[in-house]
Amino acid sequence: MGNRITVSQGITLLVRRSARARRMTLRVPRDGGQPVLTLPKSVALSEGQAFAESKAEWLQAAVARMPGPSIIGHGSVLPVEGQRLIVTPASVRMVQIEGGHLLVPSARPTGPVIQAFLKHRAHQRLGPACDRFAAALGKPVRAIALRDTKSRWGSCTSDGRLMFSWRLAMAPPVVLEYVAAHEVAHLAHMDHSPRFWAAVDALMPGYGVLGPGCAITEQS
């Protein structure tokens, strides 16, 4: 279990040490879990505390946006590609987006139908994004798989297999693009070295500023 620190806004962070980390990072899990501060082995805890304090306002805003546990049903509000939609039963054969509503077949179980829709949506977006980034990097993607992970957006194996959380379909498109670029960059660099971050920046310039609603931040 890692240490914990509290920043001035009263937010408690779980502190993790990583031999692979080359910079300090903050992450706010979208499932409502505890925010995590990851530090390289050589960075003092006091330096990590100062970094977290400098991001206190960002942390407060990010934590405030995190939804509490809920059961998806008719009338629930669900984000799809960053857009908040009202789950609405309708006489449709498959899930559709219409205005501010996510129309679901009224005679079918809501949860499994929406999950299948989000998985399909994630695959539709991640496939082309990874292909585009891989072509730019000159590294082939062997396979793309979707998993039901809640605290890890993606991963890459040494043989070119990429794994992503299907929940990325709920995130703003720029976040999905960033995660795709991040994992594709691992095809060239299986670490978080300066060369890795340079590859990410080449694939997605300005990735450090993703805009409102994006719960990812890094040491500058």
Coordinates of C-alpha atoms in Angstrom, one line a residue:
M1 CA 0.0 0.0 0.0
G2 CA 1.4 3.4 -0.9
N3 CA 1.6 6.5 1.3
R4 CA -1.1 9.1 1.3
I5 CA -0.9 12.9 1.3
T6 CA -3.5 15.6 1.5
V7 CA -3.4 18.8 -0.5
S8 CA -4.7 22.2 0.6
Q9 CA -8.1 21.6 -0.9
G10 CA -8.6 18.7 1.5
I11 CA -8.2 16.0 -1.3
T12 CA -6.3 12.9 -0.2
L13 CA -4.0 11.3 -2.8
L14 CA -2.6 7.8 -2.9
V15 CA 1.2 8.0 -3.6
R16 CA 2.8 5.3 -5.7
R17 CA 6.4 4.8 -6.6
S18 CA 7.4 3.6 -10.0
A19 CA 10.8 2.5 -11.2
R20 CA 9.6 3.1 -14.8
A21 CA 8.2 6.6 -14.2
R22 CA 10.3 9.4 -15.6
R23 CA 8.1 12.3 -14.4
M24 CA 5.5 13.0 -11.8
T25 CA 1.9 12.3 -12.8
L26 CA -1.6 12.8 -11.3
R27 CA -4.5 10.7 -12.2
V28 CA -8.2 10.9 -11.1
P29 CA -9.9 7.6 -11.8
R30 CA -13.2 8.1 -13.6
D31 CA -14.9 5.4 -11.5
G32 CA -14.7 7.7 -8.5
G33 CA -11.6 6.0 -7.0
Q34 CA -9.0 7.8 -5.0
P35 CA -6.7 10.2 -7.0
V36 CA -3.2 8.8 -7.5
L37 CA 0.1 10.6 -7.5
T38 CA 2.9 8.6 -9.2
L39 CA 6.5 9.5 -8.4
P40 CA 9.8 8.3 -9.9
K41 CA 11.9 6.4 -7.4
S42 CA 14.4 9.3 -7.1
V43 CA 11.8 12.1 -6.4
A44 CA 11.4 13.1 -2.8
L45 CA 7.9 12.9 -1.3
S46 CA 8.1 16.7 -0.5
E47 CA 8.7 17.4 -4.2
G48 CA 5.6 15.3 -5.0
Q49 CA 3.6 17.2 -2.4
A50 CA 4.6 20.5 -4.0
F51 CA 3.7 19.2 -7.4
A52 CA 0.3 18.1 -6.2
E53 CA -0.3 21.4 -4.4
S54 CA 0.5 23.3 -7.7
K55 CA -2.4 21.2 -9.3
A56 CA -4.8 21.6 -6.3
E57 CA -7.4 23.6 -8.2
W58 CA -7.3 21.1 -11.2
L59 CA -7.6 18.3 -8.7
Q60 CA -10.6 19.8 -7.0
A61 CA -12.4 20.4 -10.3
A62 CA -11.6 16.9 -11.6
V63 CA -12.8 15.2 -8.4
A64 CA -16.0 17.3 -8.4
R65 CA -16.8 16.0 -11.9
M66 CA -16.5 12.3 -10.9
P67 CA -19.9 10.6 -10.6
G68 CA -20.7 8.5 -7.6
P69 CA -21.7 4.8 -8.0
S70 CA -25.0 4.4 -9.9
I71 CA -27.1 1.8 -11.7
I72 CA -27.8 2.7 -15.3
G73 CA -31.5 2.6 -16.1
H74 CA -34.2 4.6 -17.8
G75 CA -33.8 8.3 -17.0
S76 CA -30.1 7.9 -16.0
V77 CA -27.6 10.4 -17.4
L78 CA -24.7 8.7 -19.2
P79 CA -21.7 10.3 -20.9
V80 CA -21.1 9.2 -24.5
E81 CA -18.0 10.7 -26.1
G82 CA -18.1 13.4 -23.4
Q83 CA -21.7 14.3 -24.1
R84 CA -24.2 13.8 -21.2
L85 CA -27.2 11.9 -22.6
I86 CA -30.5 10.8 -20.9
V87 CA -31.1 7.1 -21.2
T88 CA -34.6 6.9 -22.8
P89 CA -36.7 3.9 -23.7
A90 CA -38.0 4.0 -27.3
S91 CA -39.4 1.8 -30.1
V92 CA -35.9 1.2 -31.7
R93 CA -34.1 -2.0 -32.6
M94 CA -30.7 -0.7 -31.5
V95 CA -29.3 2.0 -29.4
Q96 CA -29.3 5.5 -31.0
I97 CA -28.3 9.0 -30.1
E98 CA -31.0 11.6 -30.8
G99 CA -30.5 15.1 -29.4
G100 CA -29.7 14.9 -25.8
H101 CA -31.1 11.3 -25.5
L102 CA -29.6 7.9 -25.7
L103 CA -32.5 5.9 -27.1
V104 CA -32.6 2.2 -26.0
P105 CA -34.9 -0.6 -27.0
S106 CA -37.7 -0.5 -24.5
A107 CA -38.2 -4.3 -24.4
R108 CA -34.5 -5.3 -23.8
P109 CA -32.4 -5.1 -20.6
T110 CA -30.9 -1.6 -20.5
G111 CA -27.5 -2.3 -18.9
P112 CA -26.2 -5.1 -21.3
V113 CA -27.6 -3.2 -24.4
I114 CA -25.8 0.0 -23.5
Q115 CA -22.6 -1.8 -22.6
A116 CA -22.6 -3.6 -26.0
F117 CA -23.2 -0.2 -27.7
L118 CA -20.3 1.4 -25.9
K119 CA -18.0 -1.4 -26.7
H120 CA -18.8 -1.1 -30.4
R121 CA -18.4 2.6 -30.2
A122 CA -15.0 2.3 -28.5
H123 CA -13.8 -0.1 -31.2
Q124 CA -15.1 2.1 -34.0
R125 CA -13.0 5.0 -32.6
L126 CA -9.9 3.3 -31.3
G127 CA -9.3 1.1 -34.4
P128 CA -8.8 4.0 -36.8
A129 CA -7.0 6.2 -34.3
C130 CA -4.5 3.4 -33.5
D131 CA -4.0 2.7 -37.2
R132 CA -3.4 6.4 -37.9
F133 CA -0.9 6.8 -35.1
A134 CA 0.9 3.5 -35.9
A135 CA 1.3 4.5 -39.5
A136 CA 2.8 7.8 -38.4
L137 CA 5.2 6.0 -36.1
G138 CA 6.0 3.3 -38.6
K139 CA 5.2 0.5 -36.1
P140 CA 2.5 -2.1 -36.8
V141 CA -0.3 -2.9 -34.4
R142 CA -0.7 -6.7 -34.0
A143 CA -4.1 -6.6 -32.3
I144 CA -6.5 -4.4 -30.4
A145 CA -8.6 -5.8 -27.6
L146 CA -11.2 -4.2 -25.3
R147 CA -11.4 -5.0 -21.6
D148 CA -13.7 -4.0 -18.7
T149 CA -11.0 -2.2 -16.7
K150 CA -11.9 0.7 -14.4
S151 CA -8.6 2.1 -13.3
R152 CA -6.4 1.6 -16.4
W153 CA -7.3 3.1 -19.7
G154 CA -4.9 1.1 -21.8
S155 CA -1.8 -1.0 -22.1
C156 CA 0.7 -2.3 -24.7
T157 CA 2.6 -5.6 -24.9
S158 CA 6.0 -6.1 -26.3
D159 CA 4.6 -8.0 -29.3
G160 CA 2.4 -5.1 -30.4
R161 CA -0.9 -6.0 -28.8
L162 CA -2.9 -3.0 -27.5
M163 CA -5.6 -3.3 -24.8
F164 CA -8.1 -0.5 -24.0
S165 CA -11.0 0.0 -21.6
W166 CA -14.2 0.1 -23.5
R167 CA -15.3 2.9 -21.1
L168 CA -13.2 5.2 -23.2
A169 CA -16.3 5.5 -25.3
M170 CA -17.7 7.6 -22.6
A171 CA -14.7 10.0 -22.4
P172 CA -14.4 13.1 -24.6
P173 CA -12.9 12.2 -28.0
V174 CA -9.6 14.1 -27.3
V175 CA -9.0 11.8 -24.3
L176 CA -9.6 8.7 -26.4
E177 CA -7.2 10.0 -29.0
Y178 CA -4.6 10.7 -26.3
V179 CA -4.8 7.2 -24.8
A180 CA -4.5 5.7 -28.3
A181 CA -1.4 7.8 -29.0
H182 CA 0.1 7.0 -25.6
E183 CA -0.3 3.2 -26.1
V184 CA 0.9 3.3 -29.8
A185 CA 4.0 5.2 -28.7
H186 CA 4.8 2.2 -26.5
L187 CA 5.2 0.2 -29.7
A188 CA 8.5 2.1 -30.1
H189 CA 9.4 2.7 -26.4
M190 CA 8.2 0.2 -23.7
D191 CA 8.9 2.8 -21.0
H192 CA 8.2 6.4 -20.0
S193 CA 11.6 7.7 -21.0
P194 CA 12.1 11.2 -22.7
R195 CA 12.1 9.4 -26.0
F196 CA 8.7 7.9 -25.3
W197 CA 7.2 11.3 -24.4
A198 CA 8.8 12.8 -27.5
A199 CA 7.0 10.1 -29.5
V200 CA 3.7 10.9 -27.9
D201 CA 4.2 14.6 -28.6
A202 CA 5.0 13.9 -32.2
L203 CA 1.8 11.9 -32.5
M204 CA -0.4 14.3 -30.6
P205 CA 1.2 17.8 -30.2
G206 CA 0.0 19.6 -27.2
Y207 CA -1.2 16.5 -25.4
G208 CA -0.4 18.0 -22.1
V209 CA -3.3 20.4 -22.4
L210 CA -6.4 18.3 -23.2
G211 CA -9.0 20.8 -22.3
P212 CA -11.9 20.9 -19.8
G213 CA -13.2 17.6 -18.4
C214 CA -10.0 15.7 -19.1
A215 CA -8.7 13.9 -15.9
I216 CA -5.1 13.5 -17.0
T217 CA -2.2 15.7 -16.0
E218 CA 1.6 15.4 -16.0
Q219 CA 4.6 17.2 -14.7
S220 CA 5.7 20.0 -17.0

